[in-house]
Amino acid sequence: MTNIRFALSIDGQNVQAEESAWAINPATEQKIAEFPLASRQQLDEAVAAAKRAFVGWSVANISDRQELVKALGDAILENKEEFVQLLISEQGKGRAGAEWEIGGAIYWCHEIAKQSLEEEVVKREGDEEIVTRYTPIGVVGGITPWNFPLLLAIWKIAPALLAGNTMVLKPSPFTPLCTLRFGELANKILPPGVLNIVSGGNELGQWMTEHPDIGKISFTGSTSTGKRVMQSASVNLKRLTLELGGNDPAIVLPDADPKTIAKDLFWASFANSAQFCVACKRLYIHESIYDEVARELVAYAKTVKMGNGEDSSVDLGPLQNKMQYDKVKDLLQDCKDRGLNFLLGGDVESASGYFIPVTIIDNPPDDSRCVVEEAFGPVLPLLKYKDIDEAVARANDTEFGLAASVWGKDLTLAEKVARRIEAGTVWINHAHQFSPAIAFGGHKTSGLGIENSLHGLAEYSNMQTVLRKSHA
Ligand code: NAD
């Protein structure tokens, strides 16, 4: 593929930049393709095009916008296999994971296209009427990470455009290809300037957050970057949606059946090689079944194949980039330095590719780095607890509050526990169910605002109240 040159999408055109960089396949460390690094001037052009396009797009009939958002999903569907292969090579995930992500991107376009925000009549009495309605914000800036590059871009693009905004979106410099390819297809569908895709380094993200003509930033990434985004977005009081990091707990109650839940617990923790904001990252297990759960989990983990996603029998891929690979290796070294007990994995033996083996750590102290930090790699601490109040307190003892899960047969108890957890989403006896209709967002430092559902759609709108009276 190295001969394909990807392009920016600005004002409906495929555009090259003076500078470029290479996307790397994390399974082989080989170059995949060159992609453009947008200059500051090109960002200005993209924002100006989006601002011009806003004039017509914001007042178009919602049904026209719905049709075009659906057409974006159709375009991905028509090119599904190309996207799946591109995603495997740039992100590193296995085929099943890539199909799940691309299928999700199609589904989200199709489902969000059915949504709309109705006006609310607050009062209608005699000659007085009070109506609350939703108006688009203007140019929205989208900034996305490298773990689910296309799906998380669509989570922003579909509702932002449907609500009548225009957009400039920047993918992660580690995984720009699927999003740039999507931009090229969108150029054939949308009026010029409605959606602009610009790739570049972190400084491009910073320029977007400071840009005076961008009215809102919808950001998905780490909490530390999210804080910087919030700071620079204050320049013109940009609206913000921040989907940030997590250190999600799972609590296994004493009545859970270790054999039944081991497989689901594994995937809750290690799907996408644990490069998942909502991966279970701390697994609290009641002491009465701790050994059995640990045994079943390790036994299941041994059946899972890690490797190059181009081999269709592979379940788990490498970490996506060298930076994250080095970070997780450093975390493993810290576990070793502290003398922690590894039930599985721990030794990195990759000749090429950023592979970290599935690693399960036996009851480390609560202040270990592998418990306190978001690993964002396949390193899971199992933590023993005696009573449920203690488990809930330890689960909540974190700056994060993205998601959590509770596992047990007594559903009344499980739900009681779930409701005490400080997190935006809590699953009971499963994990990772998302939908265009289900609100998703973090508590505490895991974020600000909501994606998906009509609440998410409303975040791409201003509220306007119109109060009418006739002259007496
Ligand atoms: P990151 O914060 O390093 O980068 C995210 C994006 O921000 C990239 O496009 C990057 O180029 C850009 N960026 C970097 N510096 C910037 C700046 N100063 N201003 C504006 N933009 C800037 O995150 P990442 O490493 O790509 O992704 C991993 C993180 O994302 C993890 O913490 C994970 O939990 C989180 N995440 C959260 C969710 C969620 O929905 N809550 C989903 C996926 C990932």
Coordinates of C-alpha atoms and ligand atoms in Angstrom, one line a residue:
M1 CA 0.0 0.0 0.0
T2 CA 3.0 2.3 0.4
N3 CA 2.4 4.0 -2.9
I4 CA -1.0 5.4 -1.9
R5 CA -0.9 9.0 -0.7
F6 CA -3.8 10.0 1.5
A7 CA -5.2 13.5 1.3
L8 CA -6.8 16.1 3.5
S9 CA -10.4 17.0 2.8
I10 CA -10.9 20.8 2.7
D11 CA -13.9 22.5 1.2
G12 CA -15.0 19.4 -0.6
Q13 CA -11.5 18.8 -2.2
N14 CA -8.8 16.3 -1.7
V15 CA -5.8 18.4 -0.8
Q16 CA -2.1 17.6 -0.2
A17 CA 0.1 19.4 2.3
E18 CA 3.7 20.5 2.0
E19 CA 4.8 18.2 4.8
S20 CA 3.9 14.6 5.3
A21 CA 4.5 11.6 7.7
W22 CA 4.2 7.8 7.5
A23 CA 1.6 5.7 9.2
I24 CA 3.2 2.6 10.7
N25 CA 1.7 -0.9 11.0
P26 CA 2.2 -1.7 14.7
A27 CA 2.3 -5.5 14.1
T28 CA 5.3 -5.2 11.8
E29 CA 6.7 -1.7 12.4
Q30 CA 6.6 -1.3 8.6
K31 CA 5.5 1.9 6.8
I32 CA 1.9 1.6 5.5
A33 CA 1.3 4.9 3.7
E34 CA 2.1 8.6 3.7
F35 CA -0.4 11.1 5.0
P36 CA -0.4 14.9 5.0
L37 CA 0.5 17.2 7.9
A38 CA -1.9 20.1 7.6
S39 CA -0.3 23.6 8.0
R40 CA -1.8 26.3 10.2
Q41 CA -2.9 28.0 7.0
Q42 CA -4.7 24.8 5.8
L43 CA -6.5 24.6 9.1
D44 CA -7.6 28.2 8.6
E45 CA -8.9 27.3 5.1
A46 CA -10.8 24.3 6.5
V47 CA -12.4 26.4 9.2
A48 CA -13.2 29.2 6.7
A49 CA -14.8 26.6 4.4
A50 CA -16.8 25.2 7.3
K51 CA -18.0 28.7 8.3
R52 CA -19.2 29.4 4.7
A53 CA -20.9 26.0 4.5
F54 CA -22.7 26.6 7.8
V55 CA -24.8 29.3 6.2
G56 CA -26.8 26.8 4.1
W57 CA -26.3 23.6 6.0
S58 CA -27.6 25.1 9.3
V59 CA -31.0 26.0 7.7
A60 CA -31.4 22.9 5.5
N61 CA -34.4 20.7 6.3
I62 CA -33.5 18.2 8.9
S63 CA -34.8 15.5 6.5
D64 CA -32.1 16.5 4.0
R65 CA -29.4 16.3 6.6
Q66 CA -30.7 13.0 7.9
E67 CA -30.5 11.6 4.3
L68 CA -26.9 12.7 3.9
V69 CA -25.8 11.4 7.3
K70 CA -27.3 8.0 6.3
A71 CA -25.5 8.2 2.9
L72 CA -22.2 8.5 4.8
G73 CA -23.0 5.2 6.4
D74 CA -23.9 3.7 3.0
A75 CA -20.5 4.9 1.7
I76 CA -18.6 3.1 4.4
L77 CA -20.8 0.0 3.8
E78 CA -19.9 0.0 0.1
N79 CA -16.2 0.1 0.9
K80 CA -16.4 -2.1 4.1
E81 CA -13.6 -4.5 3.2
E82 CA -11.2 -1.7 2.3
F83 CA -11.9 0.0 5.7
V84 CA -11.5 -3.3 7.6
Q85 CA -8.1 -4.0 6.0
L86 CA -6.9 -0.4 6.5
L87 CA -8.0 -0.5 10.1
I88 CA -6.2 -3.8 10.8
S89 CA -3.0 -2.4 9.3
E90 CA -3.0 1.0 10.9
Q91 CA -4.5 0.2 14.3
G92 CA -3.3 -3.4 14.7
K93 CA -6.5 -5.0 15.8
G94 CA -7.7 -8.4 14.7
R95 CA -10.2 -8.9 11.9
A96 CA -13.2 -9.5 14.3
G97 CA -12.4 -6.3 16.1
A98 CA -12.0 -4.4 12.9
E99 CA -15.3 -5.7 11.5
W100 CA -17.0 -4.7 14.8
E101 CA -15.6 -1.2 14.6
I102 CA -16.4 -0.6 10.9
G103 CA -19.9 -2.2 11.3
G104 CA -20.4 0.1 14.3
A105 CA -19.5 3.2 12.2
I106 CA -22.1 2.2 9.6
Y107 CA -24.7 1.5 12.2
W108 CA -24.1 4.8 14.0
C109 CA -24.5 6.8 10.8
H110 CA -27.7 4.9 10.0
E111 CA -29.2 5.2 13.5
I112 CA -28.1 8.8 14.3
A113 CA -29.7 9.7 10.9
K114 CA -33.1 8.8 12.4
Q115 CA -32.7 11.2 15.4
S116 CA -34.0 14.8 15.7
L117 CA -34.6 17.2 18.6
E118 CA -38.1 18.5 18.8
E119 CA -39.1 21.9 20.0
E120 CA -40.7 22.0 23.4
V121 CA -43.7 24.1 24.1
V122 CA -43.2 25.3 27.6
K123 CA -46.4 27.3 27.8
R124 CA -49.2 28.1 25.3
E125 CA -52.0 30.1 27.0
G126 CA -54.2 32.7 25.3
D127 CA -51.9 34.9 23.3
E128 CA -48.8 33.8 25.1
E129 CA -46.4 31.1 23.8
I130 CA -43.1 30.0 25.2
V131 CA -41.0 27.6 23.1
T132 CA -37.6 26.1 23.7
R133 CA -35.8 25.0 20.6
Y134 CA -32.3 23.8 19.6
T135 CA -30.1 25.7 17.2
P136 CA -26.7 24.6 15.7
I137 CA -23.6 26.0 17.2
G138 CA -21.5 26.7 14.1
V139 CA -18.1 25.1 13.3
V140 CA -17.4 22.2 15.5
G141 CA -13.8 20.8 16.0
G142 CA -13.5 17.1 16.5
I143 CA -10.3 15.5 17.9
T144 CA -10.0 11.7 18.1
P145 CA -7.6 9.1 19.6
W146 CA -6.0 6.0 18.1
N147 CA -7.8 3.1 19.7
F148 CA -11.1 3.2 17.7
P149 CA -10.2 5.8 15.1
L150 CA -13.1 5.6 12.7
L151 CA -15.9 4.7 15.1
L152 CA -15.0 7.5 17.5
A153 CA -14.8 10.0 14.6
I154 CA -18.3 8.9 13.5
W155 CA -19.6 9.3 17.0
K156 CA -18.8 13.0 16.6
I157 CA -19.4 13.6 12.8
A158 CA -22.9 12.1 12.6
P159 CA -24.6 14.0 15.4
A160 CA -22.6 17.2 14.8
L161 CA -23.7 17.4 11.2
L162 CA -27.3 16.2 11.9
A163 CA -27.7 19.0 14.4
G164 CA -26.8 21.5 11.6
N165 CA -23.2 22.2 12.4
T166 CA -20.3 22.0 10.0
M167 CA -17.1 20.4 11.1
V168 CA -13.3 20.2 11.0
L169 CA -12.1 16.9 12.4
K170 CA -8.6 15.8 13.2
P171 CA -7.7 12.1 13.7
S172 CA -4.8 11.0 15.8
P173 CA -1.4 11.2 14.0
F174 CA -1.0 7.5 14.9
T175 CA -4.1 6.3 13.0
P176 CA -5.2 8.9 10.4
L177 CA -5.8 6.7 7.4
C178 CA -9.4 5.4 7.8
T179 CA -10.6 8.9 8.7
L180 CA -8.8 10.5 5.8
R181 CA -10.3 7.8 3.4
F182 CA -13.7 8.5 4.9
G183 CA -13.2 12.2 4.2
E184 CA -12.5 11.5 0.6
L185 CA -15.8 9.6 0.3
A186 CA -17.7 12.3 2.2
N187 CA -16.5 14.9 -0.3
K188 CA -18.6 13.1 -2.9
I189 CA -21.7 13.2 -0.7
L190 CA -21.8 16.4 1.3
P191 CA -21.9 20.0 0.1
P192 CA -18.3 21.5 0.1
G193 CA -17.0 22.6 3.5
V194 CA -19.6 20.7 5.6
L195 CA -17.0 18.2 6.7
N196 CA -13.3 18.9 6.6
I197 CA -10.7 16.3 7.7
V198 CA -7.3 17.5 8.6
S199 CA -4.5 15.3 9.8
G200 CA -1.4 16.5 11.6
G201 CA 0.5 16.4 14.9
N202 CA -0.6 17.4 18.4
E203 CA 0.1 21.1 17.6
L204 CA -2.7 20.9 15.0
G205 CA -5.1 19.9 17.8
Q206 CA -3.9 22.8 19.9
W207 CA -4.5 25.3 17.1
M208 CA -8.0 24.0 16.7
T209 CA -8.8 24.4 20.4
E210 CA -7.5 28.0 20.2
H211 CA -9.2 28.9 16.9
P212 CA -11.6 31.8 17.2
D213 CA -14.0 30.6 14.5
I214 CA -14.5 27.1 16.1
G215 CA -17.5 27.2 18.5
K216 CA -17.2 23.8 20.1
I217 CA -14.6 21.1 20.6
S218 CA -15.6 17.5 20.9
F219 CA -12.6 15.7 22.1
T220 CA -11.8 12.1 22.9
G221 CA -8.4 11.3 24.4
S222 CA -6.5 11.3 27.6
T223 CA -7.4 13.2 30.7
S224 CA -4.1 15.2 30.7
T225 CA -4.7 16.4 27.1
G226 CA -8.4 17.0 27.9
K227 CA -7.3 19.5 30.7
R228 CA -5.2 21.3 28.1
V229 CA -8.0 21.4 25.7
M230 CA -10.3 22.9 28.3
Q231 CA -7.7 25.6 29.1
S232 CA -7.2 26.7 25.5
A233 CA -10.9 26.5 24.6
S234 CA -11.5 29.3 27.1
V235 CA -10.2 31.8 24.5
N236 CA -13.7 32.2 23.0
L237 CA -15.7 30.1 25.6
K238 CA -16.0 27.2 23.3
R239 CA -18.6 24.6 24.1
L240 CA -16.9 21.3 25.1
T241 CA -17.5 17.6 25.2
L242 CA -14.6 15.8 26.7
E243 CA -14.5 11.9 26.6
L244 CA -11.4 11.1 28.6
G245 CA -9.5 8.4 30.4
G246 CA -10.7 5.8 32.8
N247 CA -9.6 3.2 35.4
D248 CA -12.7 1.2 35.4
P249 CA -13.4 -1.2 38.3
A250 CA -15.3 -4.5 38.0
I251 CA -16.7 -6.1 41.2
V252 CA -17.3 -9.8 41.3
L253 CA -19.8 -10.6 44.1
P254 CA -19.5 -13.7 46.2
D255 CA -22.3 -15.6 44.5
A256 CA -20.9 -15.2 40.9
D257 CA -20.1 -18.4 39.1
P258 CA -16.4 -18.2 38.1
K259 CA -16.7 -20.7 35.2
T260 CA -19.6 -18.8 33.7
I261 CA -18.2 -15.3 33.9
A262 CA -14.5 -16.0 33.1
K263 CA -14.8 -15.5 29.4
D264 CA -16.9 -12.3 29.6
L265 CA -14.5 -10.9 32.3
F266 CA -11.6 -11.6 30.0
W267 CA -13.1 -9.7 27.1
A268 CA -14.3 -6.9 29.4
S269 CA -10.6 -6.4 30.4
F270 CA -8.6 -7.3 27.3
A271 CA -10.7 -6.5 24.2
N272 CA -8.7 -4.4 21.7
S273 CA -5.6 -5.4 23.7
A274 CA -7.0 -3.3 26.5
Q275 CA -6.6 -0.1 24.5
F276 CA -10.2 0.6 25.5
C277 CA -11.2 3.6 27.6
V278 CA -13.9 1.4 29.2
A279 CA -11.7 -1.7 29.7
C280 CA -12.0 -3.2 33.1
K281 CA -8.7 -2.1 34.6
R282 CA -9.1 -3.2 38.3
L283 CA -10.9 -6.5 39.0
Y284 CA -12.2 -6.8 42.6
I285 CA -13.0 -10.4 43.5
H286 CA -14.6 -11.6 46.7
E287 CA -12.1 -13.6 48.8
S288 CA -14.3 -16.7 48.8
I289 CA -14.0 -17.2 45.0
Y290 CA -10.8 -15.3 44.3
D291 CA -8.6 -18.3 43.6
E292 CA -11.2 -19.9 41.3
V293 CA -11.9 -16.8 39.3
A294 CA -8.2 -16.2 38.9
R295 CA -7.7 -19.8 37.7
E296 CA -10.6 -19.7 35.2
L297 CA -9.5 -16.3 33.9
V298 CA -5.9 -17.5 33.3
A299 CA -7.2 -20.7 31.7
Y300 CA -9.3 -18.8 29.3
A301 CA -6.6 -16.3 28.6
K302 CA -4.3 -19.1 27.5
T303 CA -6.8 -20.0 24.7
V304 CA -6.7 -16.5 23.1
K305 CA -4.3 -15.9 20.2
M306 CA -2.3 -12.7 19.9
G307 CA -0.5 -11.7 16.7
N308 CA -0.7 -9.8 13.4
G309 CA -4.4 -9.0 12.7
E310 CA -3.9 -10.0 9.1
D311 CA -4.0 -13.6 10.2
S312 CA -7.8 -14.0 10.6
S313 CA -7.4 -16.5 13.5
V314 CA -5.8 -13.7 15.7
D315 CA -7.9 -12.4 18.5
L316 CA -5.7 -9.7 20.0
G317 CA -3.2 -7.4 18.3
P318 CA -0.2 -5.3 19.4
L319 CA -0.3 -2.0 21.1
Q320 CA -0.9 0.7 18.5
N321 CA 2.3 2.7 18.9
K322 CA 5.8 2.7 20.3
M323 CA 5.0 5.4 22.8
Q324 CA 2.2 3.3 24.4
Y325 CA 4.3 0.2 24.1
D326 CA 7.2 1.8 26.1
K327 CA 4.7 3.1 28.6
V328 CA 3.2 -0.3 29.3
K329 CA 6.7 -1.9 29.4
D330 CA 7.7 0.6 32.0
L331 CA 4.6 -0.3 34.0
L332 CA 5.5 -4.0 33.9
Q333 CA 9.0 -3.2 35.0
D334 CA 7.5 -1.3 38.0
C335 CA 5.5 -4.4 38.8
K336 CA 8.6 -6.5 38.7
D337 CA 10.6 -4.0 40.8
R338 CA 7.9 -4.2 43.5
G339 CA 8.1 -8.0 43.5
L340 CA 4.5 -8.5 42.4
N341 CA 3.3 -12.0 41.6
F342 CA 2.4 -12.6 37.9
L343 CA -0.3 -15.2 37.3
L344 CA 0.2 -14.8 33.6
G345 CA 2.5 -12.9 31.2
G346 CA 4.8 -10.1 32.2
D347 CA 7.7 -10.8 29.9
V348 CA 7.9 -8.9 26.6
E349 CA 9.5 -11.0 24.0
S350 CA 8.5 -9.3 20.8
A351 CA 11.1 -9.4 18.0
S352 CA 9.1 -7.0 15.9
G353 CA 5.8 -5.3 16.5
Y354 CA 4.6 -3.7 19.7
F355 CA 3.3 -6.8 21.4
I356 CA 2.7 -7.0 25.1
P357 CA 1.4 -10.4 26.3
V358 CA -1.8 -10.7 28.3
T359 CA -0.6 -10.1 31.9
I360 CA -2.6 -10.9 35.1
I361 CA -1.2 -9.7 38.4
D362 CA -2.1 -11.4 41.7
N363 CA -3.5 -9.1 44.4
P364 CA -1.1 -6.2 44.3
P365 CA -1.3 -3.4 46.9
D366 CA -3.8 -0.7 46.2
D367 CA -1.1 1.9 45.8
S368 CA 0.7 0.0 43.1
R369 CA 1.1 1.8 39.8
C370 CA -0.8 -1.0 38.0
V371 CA -3.8 -0.3 40.2
V372 CA -3.7 3.5 40.3
E373 CA -2.8 4.3 36.7
E374 CA -4.7 3.7 33.5
A375 CA -2.5 1.1 31.8
F376 CA -4.2 1.3 28.4
G377 CA -2.5 -2.0 27.6
P378 CA -3.1 -5.7 28.6
V379 CA -2.1 -5.6 32.3
L380 CA -4.8 -6.5 34.7
P381 CA -4.6 -6.5 38.5
L382 CA -6.8 -8.9 40.4
L383 CA -7.7 -7.5 43.8
K384 CA -9.1 -9.5 46.7
Y385 CA -11.8 -8.0 49.0
K386 CA -13.7 -9.2 52.2
D387 CA -16.9 -7.2 52.2
I388 CA -18.9 -5.3 49.7
D389 CA -18.7 -1.9 51.4
E390 CA -14.9 -2.2 51.2
A391 CA -15.0 -3.2 47.5
V392 CA -17.3 -0.2 46.6
A393 CA -15.0 2.2 48.6
R394 CA -11.9 0.9 46.8
A395 CA -13.6 0.9 43.4
N396 CA -14.5 4.6 43.9
D397 CA -11.1 5.6 45.3
T398 CA -9.9 7.0 42.0
E399 CA -9.9 10.3 40.2
F400 CA -11.6 8.6 37.2
G401 CA -15.3 7.7 36.8
L402 CA -15.8 6.5 33.2
A403 CA -17.5 3.0 33.5
A404 CA -17.7 -0.1 35.7
S405 CA -19.3 -3.5 35.9
V406 CA -20.7 -5.7 38.6
W407 CA -21.0 -9.5 38.4
G408 CA -23.2 -11.7 40.5
K409 CA -26.4 -13.9 40.5
D410 CA -28.4 -11.9 43.0
L411 CA -29.5 -9.1 40.7
T412 CA -31.0 -7.0 43.5
L413 CA -27.7 -6.9 45.3
A414 CA -25.8 -6.4 42.0
E415 CA -27.9 -3.4 41.1
K416 CA -27.6 -1.9 44.7
V417 CA -23.8 -2.1 44.2
A418 CA -23.9 -0.7 40.7
R419 CA -25.9 2.4 41.9
R420 CA -23.2 3.1 44.4
I421 CA -20.4 3.3 41.9
E422 CA -19.2 6.8 40.8
A423 CA -19.1 6.2 37.0
G424 CA -21.0 7.3 33.9
T425 CA -21.9 3.8 32.9
V426 CA -22.3 0.6 35.0
W427 CA -23.0 -2.7 33.3
I428 CA -24.4 -5.7 35.3
N429 CA -23.2 -9.2 34.2
H430 CA -21.9 -7.9 30.9
A431 CA -19.8 -5.0 29.5
H432 CA -19.3 -2.7 26.6
Q433 CA -22.8 -2.4 25.4
F434 CA -23.0 0.9 23.4
S435 CA -25.7 2.3 21.2
P436 CA -26.6 5.5 19.4
A437 CA -29.6 5.6 21.8
I438 CA -27.6 5.1 25.0
A439 CA -26.1 8.1 26.8
F440 CA -22.3 7.7 27.4
G441 CA -20.1 10.0 29.4
G442 CA -17.6 10.2 32.3
H443 CA -17.9 11.4 35.9
K444 CA -15.0 13.1 37.7
T445 CA -11.8 13.4 35.5
S446 CA -13.2 11.0 32.9
G447 CA -14.9 13.7 31.1
L448 CA -17.5 16.4 30.6
G449 CA -20.8 15.9 28.8
I450 CA -22.4 13.1 26.9
E451 CA -22.0 11.3 23.6
N452 CA -24.8 9.3 21.9
S453 CA -28.6 9.5 22.6
L454 CA -30.6 12.7 22.3
H455 CA -28.6 14.1 25.2
G456 CA -25.5 13.7 23.0
L457 CA -27.2 15.3 20.1
A458 CA -28.3 18.2 22.3
E459 CA -24.6 18.9 23.1
Y460 CA -24.1 19.9 19.4
S461 CA -26.8 22.5 19.8
N462 CA -27.5 25.8 21.6
M463 CA -30.8 26.1 23.4
Q464 CA -33.0 29.0 22.5
T465 CA -36.2 30.1 24.2
V466 CA -38.6 32.1 22.2
L467 CA -41.3 33.9 24.2
R468 CA -44.1 35.4 22.3
K469 CA -47.0 37.8 23.3
S470 CA -49.3 39.7 21.1
H471 CA -49.8 43.4 21.8
A472 CA -52.5 44.1 24.3
Ligands
NAD1 P1 -4.2 11.8 23.5 O1 -4.9 12.7 24.5 O2 -2.8 11.7 23.6 O3 -4.6 12.2 22.1 C1 -6.0 12.4 21.6 C2 -6.0 13.4 20.5 O4 -5.7 14.6 21.0 C3 -5.0 13.1 19.3 O5 -5.7 13.4 18.1 C4 -3.9 14.1 19.6 O6 -3.2 14.4 18.4 C5 -4.7 15.3 20.1 N1 -3.9 16.2 21.0 C6 -2.7 16.0 21.6 N2 -2.3 17.1 22.3 C7 -3.3 18.0 22.0 C8 -3.5 19.4 22.5 N3 -2.6 20.0 23.3 N4 -4.6 20.0 22.1 C9 -5.5 19.4 21.3 N5 -5.4 18.1 20.8 C10 -4.3 17.4 21.2 O7 -5.0 10.4 23.7 P2 -4.6 9.0 23.0 O8 -3.3 8.5 23.5 O9 -4.8 9.2 21.5 O10 -5.8 8.1 23.4 C11 -5.8 7.3 24.6 C12 -6.6 8.0 25.7 O11 -7.9 8.3 25.2 C13 -6.8 7.1 26.9 O12 -6.7 7.9 28.1 C14 -8.3 6.6 26.8 O13 -8.9 6.3 28.0 C15 -8.9 7.8 26.1 N6 -10.1 7.5 25.5 C16 -11.3 7.9 26.0 C17 -12.5 7.5 25.4 C18 -13.8 7.9 26.0 O14 -14.8 7.8 25.3 N7 -13.9 8.4 27.2 C19 -12.5 6.7 24.2 C20 -11.3 6.4 23.7 C21 -10.1 6.7 24.3

